[in-house]
Structures are given as C-alpha cells and as structure tokens.
Amino acid sequence: MSVATLDGRTVRVALLGCGTVGSEVTRMLIDDADELAARVGAPVELAGIAVRRPDKHPELPQHLLTADAGKLVESDVDVVVELIGGIEPVRGWLLTALRKGKSVVTGNKALLSEYAAELAEAADTSGADLYYEASVAGAIPLLRPLRESLAGDRITRVMGIVNGTTNFILSAMDSTGAGYAETLDEATRLGYAEADPTADVDGYDAASKAAILASLAFHSRVTASDVHREGIAGISASDIGAAKLLNRTVKLLAICERVTADDGTESVSARVHPVMIPRSHQLAGVGGAFNAVYVEAEAAGELMFYGQGAGGAPTASAVLGDLVAAARNRVAGGRGPRESAHAALPVRPMGQTPTRYHISLDVADKPGVLAQVAQVFAVHGVSIAAVRQRDRLSTASLVIVTHLAPDAALQATVEEISKLDVVREVVSVMRVEGEDS
Amino acid sequence: MSVATLDGRTVRVALLGCGTVGSEVTRMLIDDADELAARVGAPVELAGIAVRRPDKHPELPQHLLTADAGKLVESDVDVVVELIGGIEPVRGWLLTALRKGKSVVTGNKALLSEYAAELAEAADTSGADLYYEASVAGAIPLLRPLRESLAGDRITRVMGIVNGTTNFILSAMDSTGAGYAETLDEATRLGYAEADPTADVDGYDAASKAAILASLAFHSRVTASDVHREGIAGISASDIGAAKLLNRTVKLLAICERVTADDGTESVSARVHPVMIPRSHQLAGVGGAFNAVYVEAEAAGELMFYGQGAGGAPTASAVLGDLVAAARNRVAGGRGPRESAHAALPVRPMGQTPTRYHISLDVADKPGVLAQVAQVFAVHGVSIAAVRQRDRLSTASLVIVTHLAPDAALQATVEEISKLDVVREVVSVMRVEGEDS
C-alpha cells in the first residue's frame, strides 16, 4: 500500500460540485472545524471547490473556487469529495484520484452502480479509501452497517423504500384516491418531483441503489442493468383501491435477495417494482419523502433502518461521516474495509425469481368460473394461496393471491387468464410482499 | 502503535464464556470459516474457549476448552472475545489483553458502562481495537453508526427501547389490561423475564446501555451511575388505562439528550424511566422483545434503528461483525476509530433536565378546582399545555399535560397538588415524549 500517513499536518479536502448537498458540506466543514479536528485527530481543511461557473457562487469562499476539477483532483489533496453526479467526466477524475492514492467520498449512485468494480480496483491498488454512504438512502446509515456491522453474518434479503419521489406520489394516491397523472403534477408543483421525473418514476434511481445494496449485501457484482426495473407510471387508482379493500397499500420497493435453488446453488435477485404490502407492515407506514430499508440476516434476524432519504443536510451528514472515516484513516495510517465481491454470485433473471401475485379480476357471474381460472393456474404450476369471490365493495368479483412461483410462470398465467371468455377485465395485478407464503 | 500486522498467518481468537451467545459464535466461526476468511483476508482460527467447567461442555471441541481464562488471554492470540459478563474478574483479563496489544470484542454492558475510560485508554496506549456493538440493542447495528456514520454530524438525542423484558411486560399490560405483578409472573413463566428480574425491571440494564449510548453520541464520559433510573415496578393498570384513554401507550425508554442552557453551555442528560408516548409514535409499535432506537442529529434529522435486542444468534451477529473488523485491522495493519471523549460534557442532574408530565387527578366535583390546581403549577413556574376536565371514561376528572419544565419543578408541583383538599387522588403521573411541546 502506497498511501502515506500524515505527520501532524492537516487533511486537505477537494470538493467537486457545490449544489444543495455540497454547500451544506462546505458549511459544516467550516462551522464545525474544531469538532471535526477532534474526531479526526488532525485539522480537516477545505483545499478547493470545483464548480462549473465560479462567478455564480458569491456565497462561497472565493479563493477556494475553481472551474478546473481535474487540476484540483491532481493537486496536493488527500481526500476528494465528489457531489457532481453522473458518469463522465466524473469517472475519470475519481479514477485518477484513487490511482494517486487519494481517498474518495462520493454520493454518486449512477457511477457506483455501473463502475464500482473499476473504482474499487483502483482503490485497492493504491490503498486509498472509497466510501459512498450518501449514494443510497441519504442520511440513513445503511452501507456501513451492511458492510461492517453484518460482516460476520449472512444477509438473505434487503428490501426497502429508497426513492422519496415515488413514495411521496404513492402515499398521496393512497390518501386521496387520485390517479397517477394528477398526483405526479401535484408532486412536481410541490417540488417533490423534478421537471423531468423519469429517473424517479420509471425506477432508474431505485435500480441504481438496488445494485449498490445487492453488491454489498451479497459480496457480488451487481450493476444497474442487472436489476429488473418497473416504475410506478402504470399504477392506477383502481390498483390502489384494490389494495385498500384488502387493507394493503402499494409501495415501490427495491428488493435484493439471496435465492437458493433446489440443487443448493445460490444466486442474487435484484429488482425494483411496485409491491402490495399489508398496512400493518413496517414499510407501509413510511410516508412522504422518507426512506426505510428492511434487512434480514441469518443470525441477526430482521432489522430496519429509517430516516430521510434526500435533502441537503441529511445527505451532507452521510458525506461528512465518510469524510471523517477517510480522514481518520489518513491520520492513523489504516484503511477502511475494502470492497469484496468474493462470493461472486450470478444474477438470477426476473423470470426465474420466485414472487407472489395479487390478481383482481372482473368475471362473469356464472357457475364454473373459478374452476376455469384455477385450471389456468394449475397448468402453469402456480399454486393459489387464497381466493375471494364476489367482493361487493369493488368492481372485481374474483380476487386471488398466489403462493411463491417463478415470475415468468405468474406472468404467463395472467396473460392466459386475461384471454378467458369468462374474464371481463383484469382489474389489477400486483406483486405481494410481507406476508406468509 | 505497537500492534504488529500479520504476515499471511491466521488470526487467532480466544473466546471467554460459552453460553447462549458464545455457543452461537463458536458455531458460526466453524461453519462459516471460509466466508469469514474471505471477508477478513486471512483465516480466523478459534484458538481456545474458556469456560468455568470444561467437563460440562461435551458439545464443544474438547481440545479448545480450558478453565483458565487468564492463561488463554496471555497466550498467543490476536483477538479476545469476551461473553462472560460482569465486572470482575473480566475487567482484569480485558485490561491485560488490551495492554498486550490484543484487540477486544465484548458484549459486556455492565463493564463498559463503568470502565469504558480505563479500557479505552489501555486500547489507545497499545493501539489495539476495542469493540462492543453487542452490548447495546443486540443485533441492531447502532454503536458503529453512532460512532462512524454520524461522526461528521452533531447528535442531539438518542431515545429508545433497549430492554426486551420490560418491553414485553409493558406490551402485555397494554394489550390485556392486567396489573404489573401478574404480568411479570407470566413473563417469567414464558422465559421473557429471569428468575430474579431486578436488573431488567428496575432499569439497571437499560441504564448501563444509556451510559454507553450517551458516551458515544456526545463524545463524553457517562457512566451507569450518572444515569437517572426509574423502573417499571410502579406502573399500575390505571397508568396504562390513563394512557389508553388518551390514545397513548407506556414504554420504558432510555433517553440521552444534549441539553443547551440559556447561557449556551452544553450538558448531557441520560435517563431511564417509563414514558407515555402517542400510539402513532414509531416506538409505540415496537412490541414484545424487540428493541428500537431513535436518533436525532442536526444534519441527518430523525433516524430509527429496529431489530432483535437479545438472543443467542442476533447477539452473535453483532459479535461477529466486530470480530471481522478487529481481525481485518490485524491483517490490513489499521485500527478502528478510537474512543473519543473530547467534548467532555458534564452530566445534567435529573432535577434540572427539562421534561413534560402527564397528570391524571381524581378531584372534587365543585367549581374552582381547576383554578386551585393551576395556581400550584404557576407557583412552580410550570406551564400547562392542555387540560381535560370530567372525562367520563375514567375515574380521573382532571387530566393535565404540561409544557417542558425542569423535572424538579414538576416533581414539586405534583407533590403539592397531592396535598390539596380538592384532590381526592393522584391517579397517574407519567413523563411524556414524542409530542410537540
């Protein structure tokens, strides 16, 4: 390892990007300098701030500003904090930093979910630290517990609400009964959704986070493109209504599981899609822009982590925690736990991933309908957990919840059922979590 | 720092104590050896197990057993895992280990809550690690997030359910309406309470944990004797009933706060006592033997951590996480973050700690009663937040919730009110948390 320890001098920090989170990081580095120095064991000095347009930031210390991020990274700094986001040109700068033995703290989920292997290798080669707590679930301490606290356990499942925008929209649809389009408009008006909400509502943001979580939890390499992704644009008021009738609610969840096949071989399933969960489930009560992640491990059992998933100050808290760790390692001469993909589990395709479906059908009111429908399930090897007929409170007259079955078999079942003469309409199809199978 | 790194050889572990948790740790060390080696970067070898009576453990590898813990600690081991509990003789063994540069992993809350300073100093001097995640809230990753993830933030409050026995009893009293004594009997019968339940029901266990949490959260030294402690033995069915009428429930909470006086000086308040909280509060839904801890920090905002607070496997998960960290530091040559008491905040006496009271009174049914009672509050400088008179559902005819006031002023107010002629009975007095003040 080629990283030199510091002998009494300050830890010099380069900040790349100074938006909502970066300006909060800057404020904390300046205001809390004494306290940070006590925790690190040496002063932490902000050596430079790279922003696109230095003249647009009169509020920042002018002598620290530069438009040349590449030059700042190559200057005499010990830690690079990156809060710009996106893949290029950030990837090049961070690789340069790591290769030169400078530690990196980043909240860049897009980059990490695609290039974690390359970045980790650069860090390992030089002995630098690579921390990215802020990339998932904002202020919630989640990556460090997964990587360190549970390092002696076997994680079997990570499931959570990791996108505040979609959670705000689904919470609002649930409480108002309104449809998706008008609720999205309202969320945009209130600032909970961006002008172009694609990354959030189509699940790209959550899929990046799922890739990061699955990689850490299962010591494997999972990239965003490995994650099965469905957004919330297809959720209708009648989906939410069908859930309500069953005392359930709909959430967009990131779900990462260790799946063991009958022959004992293990694989990883990582997916993001809307899920129907019981209102009594802990994740059901997580409203608005909050995040919550549920972790199951063989020895620890069930754990839950809850807090603010976004915002300047909460995300800055996660960045500062990582920065203190990286700086402390500089001073003490150690290094944080490295990335580990030693398990190298393959990713299981969605079609082979075991899931459960909730299906609401509007069917013809005559004898033998259930028998016909049940026959389709049987043909596809899908076993039925519960059936409710003639629910007077809804338009649906047949509600079915399945046992666990491969997702492809469930999809095929729904498709075939929708073609039955006796089925007037498939009112709602939704995956189910959080109940006994 | 005098700790030598390991060059390719195994990390040798001494285990002191092999009860419920220790036997689970032993099993995981043996069964998961390959996986642990991958995470540590070197094999982790169980070098010896010290138990009081080796002949009583036919289930353990016989060649590893010894009755001489002191000798095992001084032998050629790198990490000492202590799961015996209690102060002596464990304190001496762990000091010896740390002074000789051997890292220590322990779940010993009694020891840590009294002798953390001495142990941390020994660790700092030799450069060894001292980890104790298992001492608070079992499997829940809590100490590492407080110490590391929030290292760049300022924690203002840690509040939680950290004792499963008392939570089981209070949950049962709430759901059955039964009294304390019979519910304790039932808990003992079911194995949720020990034959001598004193440490749990009188709050000693929770107070030790509060001391550990306050020390870490506020970078100060807080010992168990600094923690104000009230148990649950005085909680009556009528207290629970009074809470229920207000849509609240009663929990035994450990509460650690950073208190800022009017002149800006800071201090720490650490206390364990029963608290009335709204049923909508996240801690209200934590039932049975589960633990949950709520953390507030200036930048991060509100966080919550939830999971199993006790039991062999969950606690072993926390121990193994610490062991992997200590072993990895041996292999990589680094060291975990040291204890830090740099803030050295004084502990605020309970009488000066701001709290809020809920008081149910049975009063004479005549005019002017409220005026007399309110006058007593005014004399003591306690301001009233809400009053409810003539509640037909309860025996109490006057229910008062106060604003924040020094606990001593609240105590004095209650004492004086109880002596008023118009007050027939003080039905229930309980502190309140989780509501706007």
Coordinates of C-alpha atoms in Angstrom, one line a residue, chain B:
Chain B
M1 CA 1.4 1.9 18.0
S2 CA 2.9 -1.4 18.8
V3 CA 0.5 -3.8 17.2
A4 CA 2.2 -6.0 14.7
T5 CA 0.4 -6.8 11.4
L6 CA 0.0 -10.4 10.5
D7 CA 2.0 -11.7 7.6
G8 CA -0.1 -14.4 6.0
R9 CA -0.8 -16.3 9.2
T10 CA -4.2 -16.8 10.7
V11 CA -6.0 -14.5 13.1
R12 CA -6.2 -16.4 16.4
V13 CA -9.2 -15.8 18.6
A14 CA -9.8 -16.5 22.3
L15 CA -13.4 -16.9 23.4
L16 CA -14.2 -16.2 27.0
G17 CA -17.5 -17.7 28.0
C18 CA -19.7 -20.1 26.0
G19 CA -23.3 -19.7 26.9
T20 CA -26.2 -18.9 24.6
V21 CA -24.3 -16.2 22.6
G22 CA -20.8 -17.9 22.8
S23 CA -22.0 -21.2 21.5
E24 CA -23.6 -19.4 18.5
V25 CA -20.3 -17.5 17.9
T26 CA -18.4 -20.8 18.1
R27 CA -20.8 -22.4 15.6
M28 CA -20.5 -19.5 13.2
L29 CA -16.7 -19.4 13.4
I30 CA -16.5 -23.1 12.5
D31 CA -19.4 -23.3 10.0
D32 CA -18.7 -20.0 8.1
A33 CA -14.9 -20.3 8.3
D34 CA -14.4 -19.9 4.5
E35 CA -16.7 -16.9 4.2
L36 CA -15.1 -15.2 7.2
A37 CA -11.6 -15.8 5.8
A38 CA -12.7 -14.1 2.6
R39 CA -14.0 -11.1 4.4
V40 CA -11.1 -10.8 6.8
G41 CA -8.4 -11.5 4.2
A42 CA -6.9 -14.3 6.3
P43 CA -8.2 -17.4 8.1
V44 CA -9.8 -16.8 11.5
E45 CA -9.0 -19.6 13.9
L46 CA -10.7 -20.3 17.3
A47 CA -7.6 -20.8 19.5
G48 CA -9.3 -21.6 22.8
I49 CA -12.6 -21.4 24.7
A50 CA -12.5 -20.5 28.4
V51 CA -15.5 -21.9 30.4
R52 CA -16.0 -22.4 34.1
R53 CA -16.5 -26.2 33.9
P54 CA -14.9 -27.7 30.7
D55 CA -16.4 -31.1 31.6
K56 CA -19.9 -29.7 31.3
H57 CA -19.5 -28.9 27.5
P58 CA -19.4 -32.2 25.6
E59 CA -20.9 -30.3 22.6
L60 CA -17.7 -28.1 22.2
P61 CA -14.4 -29.1 20.5
Q62 CA -12.7 -30.6 23.6
H63 CA -9.1 -29.7 22.7
L64 CA -10.1 -26.0 22.7
L65 CA -11.6 -25.9 26.2
T66 CA -9.8 -24.5 29.2
A67 CA -10.9 -23.3 32.7
D68 CA -8.1 -20.9 32.8
A69 CA -9.3 -17.7 31.1
G70 CA -6.4 -15.6 32.3
K71 CA -3.8 -18.0 30.8
L72 CA -5.8 -18.1 27.5
V73 CA -5.8 -14.3 27.3
E74 CA -2.0 -14.2 27.8
S75 CA -1.4 -17.0 25.2
D76 CA -0.6 -16.4 21.5
V77 CA -4.0 -14.9 20.5
D78 CA -4.7 -11.8 18.5
V79 CA -8.3 -11.1 19.5
V80 CA -10.2 -11.8 22.7
V81 CA -13.9 -12.2 22.5
E82 CA -15.5 -11.8 26.0
L83 CA -19.0 -13.1 26.6
I84 CA -18.9 -13.8 30.3
G85 CA -20.3 -10.6 31.6
G86 CA -20.0 -8.8 35.0
I87 CA -17.1 -6.6 36.2
E88 CA -14.5 -8.9 37.9
P89 CA -12.6 -10.9 37.0
V90 CA -13.3 -9.9 33.4
R91 CA -12.1 -6.4 33.8
G92 CA -8.6 -7.6 34.7
W93 CA -8.4 -10.0 31.8
L94 CA -9.5 -7.5 29.2
L95 CA -7.1 -4.8 30.5
T96 CA -4.3 -7.4 30.2
A97 CA -5.3 -8.3 26.7
L98 CA -5.5 -4.6 25.6
R99 CA -2.2 -3.7 27.2
K100 CA -0.6 -6.5 25.4
G101 CA -2.0 -5.2 22.1
K102 CA -4.6 -7.8 21.7
S103 CA -7.9 -6.5 20.3
V104 CA -11.1 -7.0 22.4
V105 CA -14.6 -7.7 21.3
T106 CA -17.2 -7.7 24.1
G107 CA -20.9 -7.5 24.8
N108 CA -20.3 -6.6 28.5
K109 CA -22.6 -3.6 29.1
A110 CA -22.0 -3.6 32.9
L111 CA -18.3 -3.4 32.4
L112 CA -18.4 -0.8 29.6
S113 CA -20.8 1.4 31.4
E114 CA -18.4 1.8 34.3
Y115 CA -14.9 1.2 33.0
A116 CA -15.0 2.4 29.4
A117 CA -12.4 5.1 30.1
E118 CA -9.9 2.7 31.6
L119 CA -10.4 0.1 28.8
A120 CA -10.2 2.7 26.0
E121 CA -7.0 4.2 27.5
A122 CA -5.4 0.7 27.5
A123 CA -6.5 0.2 23.9
D124 CA -5.2 3.6 22.8
T125 CA -1.8 3.0 24.5
S126 CA -1.2 -0.3 22.7
G127 CA -3.0 0.5 19.5
A128 CA -5.4 -2.4 19.9
D129 CA -9.1 -2.3 19.0
L130 CA -12.0 -2.2 21.5
Y131 CA -15.4 -3.1 20.0
Y132 CA -18.7 -3.6 21.9
E133 CA -21.6 -3.5 19.4
A134 CA -23.3 -6.4 21.2
S135 CA -23.5 -4.5 24.5
V136 CA -26.5 -2.4 23.4
A137 CA -29.6 -3.5 21.4
G138 CA -28.3 -7.0 20.4
A139 CA -28.3 -7.4 16.6
I140 CA -29.1 -3.8 15.8
P141 CA -26.2 -2.0 14.2
L142 CA -26.2 1.0 16.5
L143 CA -22.9 1.8 18.1
R144 CA -21.0 1.7 14.7
P145 CA -23.5 4.1 13.1
L146 CA -23.3 6.4 16.1
R147 CA -19.5 6.4 16.2
E148 CA -18.7 6.3 12.5
S149 CA -21.6 7.1 10.2
L150 CA -22.6 10.1 12.2
A151 CA -19.1 11.2 13.0
G152 CA -19.4 14.4 11.0
D153 CA -22.8 15.3 12.4
R154 CA -23.9 16.5 15.8
I155 CA -26.2 14.1 17.6
T156 CA -28.8 15.8 19.7
R157 CA -30.8 12.9 21.1
V158 CA -30.9 9.2 21.3
M159 CA -34.1 7.6 22.6
G160 CA -35.1 4.1 22.6
I161 CA -36.4 0.8 23.8
V162 CA -33.3 -1.1 24.8
N163 CA -34.7 -3.7 27.2
G164 CA -36.8 -6.5 25.8
T165 CA -38.1 -7.9 29.2
T166 CA -39.7 -4.6 30.3
N167 CA -41.0 -4.0 26.8
F168 CA -42.6 -7.4 26.8
I169 CA -44.2 -6.7 30.2
L170 CA -45.5 -3.3 29.2
S171 CA -46.8 -4.5 25.8
A172 CA -48.6 -7.3 27.6
M173 CA -50.1 -5.0 30.2
D174 CA -51.3 -2.7 27.4
S175 CA -53.0 -5.5 25.5
T176 CA -54.5 -7.4 28.4
G177 CA -55.2 -4.6 30.9
A178 CA -53.6 -6.8 33.6
G179 CA -51.6 -5.5 36.5
Y180 CA -47.8 -5.4 36.8
A181 CA -47.3 -8.3 39.3
E182 CA -49.4 -10.9 37.3
T183 CA -47.8 -9.8 34.0
L184 CA -44.3 -10.2 35.4
D185 CA -45.3 -13.7 36.6
E186 CA -46.5 -14.6 33.1
A187 CA -43.3 -13.1 31.6
T188 CA -41.2 -15.3 33.9
R189 CA -43.2 -18.4 33.1
L190 CA -42.7 -17.7 29.4
G191 CA -39.0 -17.2 29.8
Y192 CA -39.0 -13.4 28.9
A193 CA -38.0 -12.5 32.5
E194 CA -35.3 -14.0 34.6
A195 CA -36.0 -15.6 38.0
D196 CA -34.5 -12.5 39.6
P197 CA -35.8 -9.8 37.2
T198 CA -34.3 -6.9 39.2
A199 CA -31.7 -5.9 36.6
D200 CA -34.4 -5.6 33.9
V201 CA -37.5 -4.3 35.7
D202 CA -35.7 -1.8 37.9
G203 CA -33.9 -0.3 34.9
Y204 CA -30.3 -1.2 35.7
D205 CA -29.8 -3.0 32.3
A206 CA -31.3 -0.1 30.4
A207 CA -29.2 2.5 32.4
S208 CA -26.0 0.7 31.5
K209 CA -26.9 0.9 27.9
A210 CA -28.0 4.6 28.2
A211 CA -24.5 5.3 29.6
I212 CA -22.8 3.6 26.6
L213 CA -25.1 5.4 24.1
A214 CA -24.7 8.8 25.8
S215 CA -20.9 8.5 25.9
L216 CA -20.6 7.6 22.2
A217 CA -23.3 10.1 21.0
F218 CA -21.9 13.1 22.8
H219 CA -18.2 12.2 22.9
S220 CA -18.2 12.4 26.7
R221 CA -17.8 10.1 29.6
V222 CA -21.1 9.0 31.1
T223 CA -21.2 6.0 33.5
A224 CA -24.2 4.0 34.6
S225 CA -24.3 5.9 38.0
D226 CA -24.7 9.1 36.1
V227 CA -28.0 7.9 34.6
H228 CA -31.2 8.7 36.3
R229 CA -33.1 5.4 36.7
E230 CA -36.7 4.5 37.3
G231 CA -38.0 1.0 36.6
I232 CA -41.5 -0.3 35.7
A233 CA -42.5 -1.9 39.1
G234 CA -44.5 1.2 39.9
I235 CA -46.6 1.1 36.7
S236 CA -50.2 0.2 37.5
A237 CA -53.1 -0.9 35.3
S238 CA -54.5 2.5 35.9
D239 CA -51.4 4.2 34.5
I240 CA -51.8 2.1 31.4
G241 CA -55.5 2.8 31.3
A242 CA -55.0 6.5 31.6
A243 CA -52.6 6.3 28.7
K244 CA -55.0 4.3 26.6
L245 CA -57.8 6.9 27.1
L246 CA -55.5 9.4 25.5
N247 CA -54.6 7.1 22.7
R248 CA -51.1 6.7 24.1
T249 CA -49.1 3.8 25.5
V250 CA -46.3 3.4 28.1
K251 CA -42.8 2.3 27.3
L252 CA -39.6 2.2 29.3
L253 CA -37.2 4.4 27.4
A254 CA -33.5 5.2 27.6
I255 CA -33.2 8.9 26.7
C256 CA -29.9 10.6 26.1
E257 CA -30.0 14.3 25.2
R258 CA -27.7 17.2 24.5
V259 CA -29.1 20.0 26.6
T260 CA -28.2 23.6 25.9
A261 CA -28.7 26.1 28.8
D262 CA -29.8 29.7 28.3
D263 CA -26.2 30.8 28.5
G264 CA -25.2 28.4 25.7
T265 CA -23.3 25.9 27.9
E266 CA -24.0 22.3 26.9
S267 CA -24.5 19.3 29.1
V268 CA -25.7 15.7 28.7
S269 CA -28.9 14.3 30.2
A270 CA -29.1 10.5 30.4
R271 CA -32.1 8.8 32.0
V272 CA -34.2 5.7 32.0
H273 CA -37.9 5.8 33.1
P274 CA -41.4 5.0 31.9
V275 CA -42.7 7.3 29.3
M276 CA -46.2 7.9 27.8
I277 CA -46.0 8.2 24.0
P278 CA -48.6 8.6 21.3
R279 CA -49.7 5.4 19.7
S280 CA -48.8 6.9 16.4
H281 CA -45.2 7.2 17.5
Q282 CA -42.8 4.8 15.8
L283 CA -41.6 3.5 19.2
A284 CA -45.2 2.7 20.2
G285 CA -45.5 -0.1 17.7
V286 CA -42.3 -1.9 18.9
G287 CA -43.8 -4.9 20.7
G288 CA -42.6 -7.9 22.6
A289 CA -38.8 -8.4 22.9
F290 CA -37.8 -6.2 20.0
N291 CA -35.6 -3.1 20.5
A292 CA -35.8 0.2 18.6
V293 CA -33.7 3.3 18.9
Y294 CA -34.5 6.7 17.6
V295 CA -31.6 9.1 16.9
E296 CA -31.8 12.8 16.1
A297 CA -28.8 14.7 14.6
E298 CA -28.6 18.2 13.4
A299 CA -27.9 17.4 9.8
A300 CA -29.3 13.9 9.5
G301 CA -32.6 14.7 11.2
E302 CA -34.6 11.7 12.5
L303 CA -33.3 8.2 12.2
M304 CA -34.6 4.9 13.5
F305 CA -32.9 1.5 14.1
Y306 CA -35.0 -1.5 14.8
G307 CA -34.3 -5.2 15.4
Q308 CA -33.9 -8.0 17.9
G309 CA -32.3 -6.8 21.1
A310 CA -31.3 -10.1 22.6
G311 CA -31.0 -13.8 21.9
G312 CA -28.1 -16.1 21.0
A313 CA -28.0 -15.7 17.2
P314 CA -28.8 -12.0 17.0
T315 CA -26.2 -11.0 19.6
A316 CA -23.7 -13.3 17.9
S317 CA -24.3 -11.4 14.7
A318 CA -23.1 -8.2 16.4
V319 CA -20.1 -10.0 18.0
L320 CA -19.0 -11.5 14.6
G321 CA -19.3 -8.1 12.9
D322 CA -16.9 -6.7 15.5
L323 CA -14.7 -9.7 15.3
V324 CA -14.4 -9.4 11.5
A325 CA -13.5 -5.7 11.9
A326 CA -10.8 -6.4 14.5
A327 CA -9.4 -9.2 12.5
R328 CA -9.4 -7.2 9.3
N329 CA -7.5 -4.4 11.1
R330 CA -4.9 -7.0 12.2
V331 CA -4.5 -8.2 8.6
A332 CA -4.5 -4.8 7.0
G333 CA -2.5 -3.0 9.7
G334 CA -5.1 -0.4 10.5
R335 CA -7.1 0.4 13.5
G336 CA -10.8 1.1 14.1
P337 CA -11.8 4.6 15.3
R338 CA -10.8 5.1 18.8
E339 CA -13.0 6.1 21.7
S340 CA -13.3 9.9 21.9
A341 CA -14.4 11.8 24.9
H342 CA -13.1 15.1 23.6
A343 CA -16.3 17.0 24.2
A344 CA -16.3 16.1 27.9
L345 CA -19.7 17.5 28.5
P346 CA -20.9 17.4 32.2
V347 CA -23.9 15.3 33.1
R348 CA -27.0 17.4 34.0
P349 CA -28.8 16.2 37.1
M350 CA -32.3 14.9 36.6
G351 CA -33.9 17.7 38.6
Q352 CA -32.6 20.2 36.1
T353 CA -33.5 18.2 33.0
P354 CA -36.4 19.6 31.0
T355 CA -39.3 17.1 30.9
R356 CA -43.0 17.1 30.4
Y357 CA -45.6 15.4 32.7
H358 CA -49.0 13.9 32.2
I359 CA -51.0 14.0 35.4
S360 CA -54.4 12.4 36.0
L361 CA -56.2 13.6 39.1
D362 CA -59.4 12.5 40.7
V363 CA -60.8 15.8 42.1
A364 CA -63.8 17.1 44.0
D365 CA -66.7 17.9 41.8
K366 CA -67.1 21.6 42.6
P367 CA -66.3 25.0 41.0
G368 CA -62.8 26.5 41.3
V369 CA -60.9 23.2 41.4
L370 CA -59.0 23.9 38.2
A371 CA -58.1 27.4 39.5
Q372 CA -56.6 26.0 42.6
V373 CA -54.7 23.3 40.8
A374 CA -53.5 25.7 38.1
Q375 CA -52.2 28.1 40.8
V376 CA -49.9 25.4 42.1
F377 CA -48.4 25.0 38.6
A378 CA -48.0 28.7 38.3
V379 CA -46.2 29.0 41.6
H380 CA -43.6 26.4 40.4
G381 CA -43.2 28.1 37.1
V382 CA -44.7 25.1 35.2
S383 CA -46.8 26.0 32.2
I384 CA -49.8 23.9 31.3
A385 CA -50.1 22.6 27.7
A386 CA -53.5 21.0 27.9
V387 CA -56.3 20.3 30.4
R388 CA -59.2 18.0 30.1
Q389 CA -61.9 18.0 32.8
R390 CA -64.7 15.5 33.6
D391 CA -63.5 12.6 31.4
R392 CA -66.5 10.2 31.8
L393 CA -64.5 7.2 30.6
S394 CA -62.1 7.3 33.5
T395 CA -62.1 7.8 37.3
A396 CA -59.9 10.8 36.8
S397 CA -61.8 14.0 36.4
L398 CA -58.9 16.3 35.6
V399 CA -56.1 15.4 33.1
I400 CA -53.2 17.8 32.6
V401 CA -50.3 17.8 30.2
T402 CA -47.5 20.3 30.9
H403 CA -45.0 22.1 28.7
L404 CA -41.3 21.4 29.2
A405 CA -40.1 22.3 32.7
P406 CA -37.2 21.2 35.0
D407 CA -38.0 17.8 36.4
A408 CA -37.6 19.0 39.9
A409 CA -40.2 21.7 39.4
L410 CA -42.6 19.1 38.0
Q411 CA -42.0 16.8 41.0
A412 CA -42.6 19.6 43.4
T413 CA -45.8 20.6 41.6
V414 CA -47.2 17.0 41.8
E415 CA -46.3 16.8 45.5
E416 CA -48.0 20.0 46.4
I417 CA -51.1 19.2 44.3
S418 CA -51.5 15.8 46.0
K419 CA -51.9 17.7 49.3
L420 CA -54.7 19.9 48.1
D421 CA -58.1 19.2 49.8
V422 CA -59.9 19.2 46.4
V423 CA -57.6 16.5 45.1
R424 CA -59.0 13.1 46.1
E425 CA -56.3 11.0 44.4
V426 CA -53.4 11.4 42.0
V427 CA -54.4 8.6 39.7
S428 CA -51.3 8.6 37.4
V429 CA -48.2 10.7 36.9
M430 CA -46.1 9.9 33.8
R431 CA -43.5 11.7 31.7
V432 CA -44.4 12.4 28.1
E433 CA -42.3 12.2 25.0
G434 CA -42.9 12.3 21.2
E435 CA -45.3 15.2 21.0
D436 CA -44.9 18.9 20.2
S437 CA -44.2 20.8 23.3

